[in-house]
Tab-separated table of C-alpha atoms in Angstrom:
chain	number	residue	atom	x	y	z
H	1	MET	CA	125.140	217.695	250.355
H	2	LEU	CA	122.191	217.034	248.083
H	3	GLY	CA	118.689	216.870	249.541
H	4	PRO	CA	115.566	218.883	250.323
H	5	ARG	CA	116.352	222.568	250.695
H	6	PRO	CA	116.031	223.627	254.365
H	7	LEU	CA	113.359	226.189	255.162
H	8	ALA	CA	114.646	229.629	256.090
H	9	ALA	CA	113.037	232.991	256.769
H	10	ARG	CA	113.195	235.485	253.892
H	11	LYS	CA	113.749	239.150	254.594
H	12	GLY	CA	110.600	241.168	253.924
H	13	ARG	CA	108.377	238.114	253.506
H	14	GLY	CA	106.052	236.432	255.977
H	15	ALA	CA	105.786	232.928	254.521
H	16	VAL	CA	108.820	230.685	254.767
H	17	SER	CA	107.877	228.545	251.751
H	18	ASN	CA	105.764	228.446	248.624
H	19	LEU	CA	103.611	225.655	249.982
H	20	GLN	CA	101.437	224.232	247.208
H	21	GLY	CA	97.693	224.831	247.261
H	22	ARG	CA	95.253	222.104	248.221
H	23	TYR	CA	93.865	221.777	244.676
H	24	GLU	CA	97.171	221.008	242.978
H	25	VAL	CA	97.497	217.445	241.694
H	26	ASN	CA	101.275	217.106	241.522
H	27	GLY	CA	103.405	217.441	244.640
H	28	ARG	CA	106.621	219.455	244.631
H	29	GLU	CA	109.526	220.044	246.974
H	30	GLU	CA	112.433	222.489	246.851
H	31	PHE	CA	115.633	220.552	246.259
H	32	ASP	CA	119.260	221.618	246.638
H	33	ASP	CA	121.036	220.250	243.541
H	34	GLY	CA	124.465	221.208	244.787
H	35	TRP	CA	124.964	224.273	242.608
H	36	GLU	CA	126.262	227.295	244.460
H	37	ARG	CA	123.518	229.844	244.918
H	38	ASP	CA	123.469	233.533	245.794
H	39	GLU	CA	121.636	233.355	249.119
H	40	GLU	CA	120.788	237.051	249.131
H	41	GLY	CA	119.358	236.837	245.619
H	42	ALA	CA	117.444	233.668	246.460
H	43	ALA	CA	115.798	235.432	249.395
H	44	SER	CA	114.609	238.303	247.221
H	45	ILE	CA	111.245	237.772	245.549
H	46	ARG	CA	109.885	240.518	243.344
H	47	THR	CA	106.243	241.545	243.729
H	48	VAL	CA	104.206	241.303	240.529
H	49	VAL	CA	100.793	242.990	240.247
H	50	THR	CA	98.509	241.780	237.442
H	51	ASP	CA	95.474	243.727	236.248
H	52	GLU	CA	92.206	241.838	236.630
H	53	VAL	CA	88.911	242.793	235.001
H	54	ALA	CA	86.526	241.504	237.641
H	55	LYS	CA	82.995	240.297	236.906
H	56	SER	CA	81.580	241.375	240.285
H	57	ILE	CA	82.825	243.492	243.164
H	58	LEU	CA	80.542	243.068	246.196
H	59	SER	CA	80.792	239.935	248.329
H	60	ARG	CA	77.943	238.950	250.610
H	61	ASN	CA	77.998	236.682	253.636
H	62	SER	CA	75.523	235.470	256.210
H	63	SER	CA	78.039	234.551	258.910
H	64	PRO	CA	76.547	235.233	262.366
H	65	ASP	CA	79.989	236.050	263.838
H	66	VAL	CA	80.840	238.802	261.326
H	67	PRO	CA	79.502	242.358	261.968
H	68	PHE	CA	78.749	243.112	258.298
H	69	ASN	CA	76.985	241.430	255.391
H	70	VAL	CA	78.651	243.134	252.422
H	71	SER	CA	82.359	243.602	251.717
H	72	LEU	CA	84.536	244.896	248.900
H	73	ASN	CA	88.121	243.895	248.153
H	74	PRO	CA	89.977	245.767	245.377
H	75	TYR	CA	92.893	243.286	245.447
H	76	ARG	CA	93.597	239.553	245.535
H	77	GLY	CA	96.663	238.660	247.555
H	78	CYS	CA	98.401	241.078	249.915
H	79	GLU	CA	101.970	242.306	249.983
H	80	HIS	CA	101.858	242.948	253.725
H	81	GLY	CA	102.679	239.244	254.037
H	82	CYS	CA	100.979	238.630	257.393
H	83	ILE	CA	101.646	234.974	258.123
H	84	TYR	CA	98.337	234.579	259.974
H	85	CYS	CA	96.131	235.938	257.163
H	86	PHE	CA	92.971	233.848	256.814
H	87	ALA	CA	92.712	234.917	253.143
H	88	ARG	CA	95.858	233.035	252.117
H	89	PRO	CA	93.960	229.850	251.097
H	90	SER	CA	92.003	231.869	248.497
H	91	HIS	CA	95.115	231.904	246.275
H	92	SER	CA	94.665	228.158	245.834
H	93	TYR	CA	91.606	228.894	243.688
H	94	LEU	CA	93.948	230.676	241.261
H	95	GLY	CA	96.352	227.747	241.030
H	96	LEU	CA	98.902	229.669	243.099
H	97	SER	CA	100.513	229.058	246.454
H	98	PRO	CA	98.959	230.489	249.633
H	99	GLY	CA	102.569	230.980	250.762
H	100	LEU	CA	105.001	233.304	249.019
H	101	ASP	CA	102.761	233.603	245.934
H	102	PHE	CA	99.992	235.136	248.054
H	103	GLU	CA	102.211	238.035	249.085
H	104	SER	CA	104.152	238.478	245.824
H	105	ARG	CA	101.749	237.625	242.978
H	106	LEU	CA	98.902	240.099	243.371
H	107	PHE	CA	95.834	240.911	241.298
H	108	ALA	CA	94.301	244.383	241.054
H	109	LYS	CA	90.616	244.690	240.160
H	110	VAL	CA	91.091	247.663	237.884
H	111	ASN	CA	87.359	248.048	237.191
H	112	ALA	CA	86.338	248.031	240.879
H	113	ALA	CA	84.859	251.558	240.911
H	114	GLU	CA	83.044	250.979	237.616
H	115	LEU	CA	81.476	247.752	238.891
H	116	LEU	CA	80.454	249.473	242.122
H	117	ARG	CA	78.673	252.240	240.195
H	118	ARG	CA	76.677	249.683	238.237
H	119	GLU	CA	75.832	247.767	241.416
H	120	LEU	CA	74.595	250.856	243.277
H	121	ALA	CA	72.542	251.932	240.268
H	122	LYS	CA	70.484	248.736	240.125
H	123	PRO	CA	66.737	249.445	240.584
H	124	GLY	CA	66.378	247.100	243.550
H	125	TYR	CA	69.588	248.012	245.354
H	126	VAL	CA	69.143	248.565	249.098
H	127	PRO	CA	72.030	250.408	250.815
H	128	GLU	CA	73.827	248.431	253.499
H	129	HIS	CA	77.173	249.374	254.994
H	130	ILE	CA	80.090	248.019	252.979
H	131	ALA	CA	83.254	246.806	254.715
H	132	ILE	CA	86.447	247.489	252.748
H	133	GLY	CA	89.717	245.662	253.355
H	134	VAL	CA	88.334	242.531	254.976
H	135	ASN	CA	89.882	239.754	252.895
H	136	THR	CA	93.051	241.589	251.843
H	137	ASP	CA	94.222	245.048	252.866
H	138	ALA	CA	92.808	247.746	250.595
H	139	TYR	CA	95.760	250.010	251.481
H	140	GLN	CA	98.624	247.636	250.733
H	141	PRO	CA	101.701	249.161	249.022
H	142	CYS	CA	100.477	248.931	245.397
H	143	GLU	CA	97.446	251.100	246.258
H	144	ARG	CA	99.789	254.075	246.442
H	145	GLU	CA	100.089	254.034	242.641
H	146	LEU	CA	96.926	252.208	241.547
H	147	ARG	CA	94.483	254.207	243.742
H	148	LEU	CA	91.675	251.655	243.329
H	149	THR	CA	90.517	252.023	246.930
H	150	ARG	CA	90.391	255.796	246.570
H	151	ALA	CA	88.302	255.461	243.390
H	152	VAL	CA	85.857	253.220	245.268
H	153	LEU	CA	85.628	255.733	248.130
H	154	GLU	CA	84.914	258.522	245.663
H	155	VAL	CA	81.897	256.573	244.409
H	156	LEU	CA	80.655	255.877	247.937
H	157	LYS	CA	81.068	259.513	248.955
H	158	GLU	CA	79.177	260.685	245.859
H	159	CYS	CA	76.334	258.296	246.696
H	160	GLN	CA	76.465	259.008	250.459
H	161	HIS	CA	76.799	255.286	251.043
H	162	PRO	CA	77.962	254.004	254.484
H	163	VAL	CA	81.379	252.376	254.620
H	164	GLY	CA	83.703	250.841	257.198
H	165	LEU	CA	87.426	250.476	256.524
H	166	ILE	CA	89.879	248.133	258.181
H	167	THR	CA	93.621	248.348	257.571
H	168	LYS	CA	97.068	248.154	259.108
H	169	SER	CA	98.479	250.760	256.717
H	170	SER	CA	99.132	254.458	257.257
H	171	LEU	CA	98.174	255.049	253.609
H	172	ILE	CA	94.573	255.461	254.751
H	173	GLU	CA	95.593	258.974	255.864
H	174	ARG	CA	95.788	259.965	252.195
H	175	ASP	CA	92.014	259.594	251.907
H	176	ILE	CA	91.029	261.623	254.953
H	177	ASP	CA	89.623	264.266	252.592
H	178	LEU	CA	87.009	261.694	251.516
H	179	ILE	CA	86.475	259.783	254.757
H	180	ALA	CA	86.191	262.715	257.196
H	181	PRO	CA	83.192	264.396	255.477
H	182	MET	CA	81.459	261.009	255.371
H	183	ALA	CA	82.221	260.405	259.047
H	184	GLU	CA	80.681	263.778	259.871
H	185	LYS	CA	77.420	262.424	258.419
H	186	SER	CA	77.819	259.079	260.249
H	187	GLN	CA	78.611	257.363	256.957
H	188	ALA	CA	82.169	256.176	257.671
H	189	CYS	CA	84.317	254.632	260.387
H	190	ALA	CA	87.712	252.946	260.484
H	191	ALA	CA	89.472	250.147	262.330
H	192	ILE	CA	93.244	249.859	262.605
H	193	THR	CA	94.681	246.406	263.182
H	194	LEU	CA	97.315	246.396	265.917
H	195	THR	CA	98.631	242.911	266.600
H	196	THR	CA	101.720	243.756	268.644
H	197	LEU	CA	103.671	246.762	269.955
H	198	ASP	CA	106.987	244.983	269.469
H	199	PRO	CA	108.595	246.113	266.175
H	200	ALA	CA	110.845	243.034	266.082
H	201	ILE	CA	107.860	240.662	266.200
H	202	SER	CA	105.929	242.817	263.735
H	203	ARG	CA	108.772	242.680	261.181
H	204	THR	CA	108.465	238.895	260.948
H	205	LEU	CA	104.732	238.517	261.639
H	206	GLU	CA	103.519	241.166	259.145
H	207	PRO	CA	106.746	242.228	257.394
H	208	ARG	CA	105.512	244.845	254.909
H	209	ALA	CA	102.826	246.463	257.027
H	210	ALA	CA	103.305	249.752	258.888
H	211	ALA	CA	105.300	249.538	262.107
H	212	PRO	CA	103.240	249.463	265.345
H	213	ALA	CA	104.252	253.022	266.311
H	214	ARG	CA	103.190	254.255	262.866
H	215	ARG	CA	99.784	252.617	263.230
H	216	LEU	CA	99.277	254.349	266.561
H	217	ARG	CA	100.060	257.646	264.847
H	218	THR	CA	97.475	256.773	262.178
H	219	ILE	CA	94.840	256.204	264.869
H	220	ARG	CA	95.627	259.649	266.276
H	221	THR	CA	95.577	261.313	262.844
H	222	LEU	CA	92.212	259.809	261.892
H	223	THR	CA	90.740	260.642	265.287
H	224	GLU	CA	91.870	264.263	265.055
H	225	ALA	CA	90.168	264.425	261.643
H	226	GLY	CA	86.851	263.464	263.273
H	227	ILE	CA	86.783	259.853	262.072
H	228	PRO	CA	85.653	257.290	264.686
H	229	VAL	CA	88.416	254.706	265.035
H	230	SER	CA	88.474	251.339	266.736
H	231	VAL	CA	91.442	249.029	267.220
H	232	SER	CA	91.418	245.440	266.005
H	233	VAL	CA	93.637	243.313	268.236
H	234	ALA	CA	93.738	240.450	265.788
H	235	PRO	CA	94.809	237.821	265.873
H	236	ILE	CA	95.862	237.107	269.429
H	237	ILE	CA	98.646	234.491	269.250
H	238	PRO	CA	99.378	232.608	272.492
H	239	PHE	CA	102.859	233.300	273.942
H	240	VAL	CA	103.708	235.590	270.998
H	241	THR	CA	101.322	238.566	271.064
H	242	GLU	CA	98.930	237.429	273.806
H	243	PRO	CA	101.030	238.865	276.689
H	244	GLU	CA	100.531	242.354	275.194
H	245	ILE	CA	96.702	242.493	275.188
H	246	GLU	CA	96.365	245.149	277.875
H	247	ARG	CA	99.321	247.229	276.658
H	248	ILE	CA	97.976	247.285	273.091
H	249	LEU	CA	94.576	248.484	274.272
H	250	GLU	CA	96.122	251.171	276.479
H	251	ALA	CA	98.307	252.450	273.644
H	252	ALA	CA	95.393	252.509	271.203
H	253	HIS	CA	93.210	254.319	273.734
H	254	ASP	CA	95.917	256.923	274.348
H	255	ALA	CA	96.103	257.448	270.567
H	256	GLY	CA	92.356	258.131	270.403
H	257	ALA	CA	90.672	254.793	269.622
H	258	ILE	CA	87.160	254.665	271.046
H	259	GLY	CA	86.411	250.988	270.466
H	260	ALA	CA	88.125	247.607	270.302
H	261	HIS	CA	87.554	244.040	269.245
H	262	TYR	CA	89.687	240.914	268.925
H	263	THR	CA	89.972	237.434	267.460
H	264	VAL	CA	92.238	234.574	268.411
H	265	LEU	CA	94.500	232.991	265.811
H	266	ARG	CA	92.689	231.018	263.122
H	267	LEU	CA	94.470	228.316	261.114
H	268	PRO	CA	92.185	227.298	258.225
H	269	TRP	CA	93.504	225.111	255.408
H	270	GLU	CA	97.043	226.057	254.274
H	271	VAL	CA	97.440	228.748	256.951
H	272	ASN	CA	98.105	225.946	259.444
H	273	PRO	CA	101.305	224.488	257.920
H	274	LEU	CA	102.488	227.947	256.830
H	275	PHE	CA	102.126	229.288	260.374
H	276	GLN	CA	103.904	226.279	261.856
H	277	GLU	CA	106.793	226.782	259.411
H	278	TRP	CA	106.953	230.417	260.515
H	279	LEU	CA	107.007	229.358	264.173
H	280	GLN	CA	109.904	226.985	263.586
H	281	ALA	CA	111.830	229.679	261.691
H	282	HIS	CA	111.303	232.530	264.172
H	283	PHE	CA	110.301	231.009	267.542
H	284	PRO	CA	111.691	227.457	267.617
H	285	ASP	CA	112.076	227.675	271.401
H	286	ARG	CA	108.336	228.038	271.951
H	287	ALA	CA	106.808	226.565	268.777
H	288	GLN	CA	105.443	223.439	270.450
H	289	ARG	CA	104.149	225.421	273.412
H	290	VAL	CA	102.275	227.811	271.091
H	291	MET	CA	100.659	224.965	269.152
H	292	ASN	CA	99.676	223.164	272.358
H	293	ARG	CA	97.883	226.284	273.604
H	294	ILE	CA	96.182	226.775	270.208
H	295	ARG	CA	94.851	223.214	270.474
H	296	ASP	CA	93.634	223.976	273.989
H	297	LEU	CA	91.662	226.872	272.466
H	298	ARG	CA	90.278	224.653	269.689
H	299	GLY	CA	89.031	221.616	271.581
H	300	GLY	CA	92.187	219.628	270.856
H	301	LYS	CA	92.305	220.492	267.148
H	302	ASP	CA	94.467	222.939	265.246
H	303	TYR	CA	91.322	224.723	264.043
H	304	ASP	CA	87.557	224.580	264.444
H	305	SER	CA	85.491	226.503	261.881
H	306	ASP	CA	82.257	226.409	263.879
H	307	PHE	CA	80.705	229.910	263.822
H	308	SER	CA	80.294	229.943	267.600
H	309	LYS	CA	83.962	229.130	268.224
H	310	ARG	CA	86.170	230.200	265.307
H	311	MET	CA	86.739	233.831	266.342
H	312	GLN	CA	87.358	233.378	270.086
H	313	GLY	CA	87.944	229.675	270.623
H	314	GLU	CA	86.595	227.681	273.553
H	315	GLY	CA	87.566	226.436	276.979
H	316	ILE	CA	89.356	227.947	279.955
H	317	TRP	CA	92.045	229.779	277.977
H	318	SER	CA	89.455	231.334	275.687
H	319	ASP	CA	87.538	232.513	278.756
H	320	LEU	CA	90.704	233.977	280.255
H	321	ILE	CA	91.499	235.964	277.096
H	322	ARG	CA	87.916	237.205	276.897
H	323	GLN	CA	87.957	238.325	280.535
H	324	ARG	CA	91.293	240.109	280.169
H	325	PHE	CA	90.165	241.878	277.026
H	326	THR	CA	86.731	242.838	278.357
H	327	LYS	CA	88.072	244.166	281.651
H	328	ALA	CA	90.708	246.259	279.904
H	329	VAL	CA	88.150	247.666	277.433
H	330	ASP	CA	85.713	248.546	280.204
H	331	ARG	CA	88.464	250.107	282.340
H	332	LEU	CA	89.534	252.286	279.430
H	333	GLY	CA	85.963	253.214	278.452
H	334	MET	CA	86.298	251.723	274.981
H	335	GLY	CA	83.095	249.678	275.037
H	336	GLU	CA	80.805	252.363	273.622
H	337	PHE	CA	81.797	251.701	270.016
H	338	ARG	CA	80.490	248.137	269.961
H	339	GLY	CA	78.221	247.531	266.980
H	340	ARG	CA	80.120	250.231	265.052
H	341	PHE	CA	78.849	249.148	261.639
H	342	GLY	CA	75.247	249.200	262.772
H	343	ARG	CA	75.563	252.893	263.648
H	344	LEU	CA	76.383	253.973	260.107
H	345	ASP	CA	73.638	255.909	258.346
H	346	GLY	CA	72.390	254.718	254.959
H	347	SER	CA	69.250	256.866	254.884
H	348	GLN	CA	70.855	259.564	252.711
H	349	PHE	CA	71.869	257.181	249.944
H	350	ARG	CA	71.355	258.344	246.376
H	351	LYS	CA	72.012	256.623	243.057
H	352	PRO	CA	75.313	257.381	241.280
H	353	LEU	CA	75.190	260.314	238.863
H	354	VAL	CA	77.191	258.507	236.205
H	355	VAL	CA	76.691	254.824	235.402
H	356	PRO	CA	78.980	253.169	232.838
H	357	PRO	CA	77.267	250.721	230.457
H	358	ALA	CA	77.716	247.015	231.075
H	359	PRO	CA	80.280	245.353	228.782
H	360	GLY	CA	78.815	244.779	225.331
H	361	LYS	CA	75.759	246.940	225.855
H	362	GLY	CA	75.636	250.024	223.701
H	363	ALA	CA	78.716	248.967	221.773
H	364	ALA	CA	76.693	247.981	218.706
H	365	ARG	CA	75.086	251.413	218.445
H	366	THR	CA	78.425	253.140	218.963
H	367	ASN	CA	79.916	251.165	216.091
H	368	GLY	CA	76.968	251.794	213.781
H	369	GLN	CA	75.805	248.171	214.044
H	370	LEU	CA	72.137	247.374	214.545
H	371	ASP	CA	71.040	245.846	217.837
H	372	LEU	CA	69.632	242.350	217.343
H	373	PHE	CA	66.795	243.098	219.744
């Protein structure tokens, strides 16, 4: 029967559809034209990574609810495919979908380390801890070959610049040889995101990220290497991951985490319809109940971007989550690592030893051409 193609979960992908971005002028809809299709082939979407020569590498914010002012993201898009990712709407700026495009059409900032060197070498640069992996995971699968995050860490280590890393990937263990010596000087810390302990939920919620048990092993490995590790219980999704709050904290504590923080689910822009599609595909029995509780947390709306409410929500259910989380953290003795970024030491910072020339500068002399000025 001809008609709109029904939405169905795709193996290894978080988004159910390639929902168009909010800036696109023409609407589109998948349509079944009656031709027989290979369902297995249709479900398989190949990941494509495109090199990007970025113009800048450090992002600055003044958000009062974020514990850092400067961040660095070596990649656009993220193959982990977490359906809840607040960065998904950023793909709309590229004319791509925040849905399947976000997790399959990636961009690698191949000149990230070079840009960072030039930034740190500026005469007026003042060292301030840099958070890596905030918008998209800096240790997603393509980092294994591209090694952009490692190149950035090499620059920061050389300059003794403070850094905080957040990831849900075990690949961070590869860079212990860089991070551990920095941590010994109070110049590095790490946070591992642990949303659920249930591998079945994790496979649909964040399909290409490390399994929960593997993340716990990563916490232990980093801790044993002398790196202070906190656990990010984010996001908390009512009736999906919310029942596990205490168990997640206990497991992280047993693995060596010394701090913890959380956020409740955020649904900005296209994340809202994408998440609701995911709910219908994977939890149709509780989809309406989940959305009703989310609206209870958001003053009756699907999302409220107010700085004082967006991370933890508001109302009685927000208070209940906060109390549960705080009591568990205090009981486990994990409250001492609050303000983790503020404890990093930037006093030993030194300028990079090698600074590549800015594009265009010096090229004329190299080619034997006179400089106009």
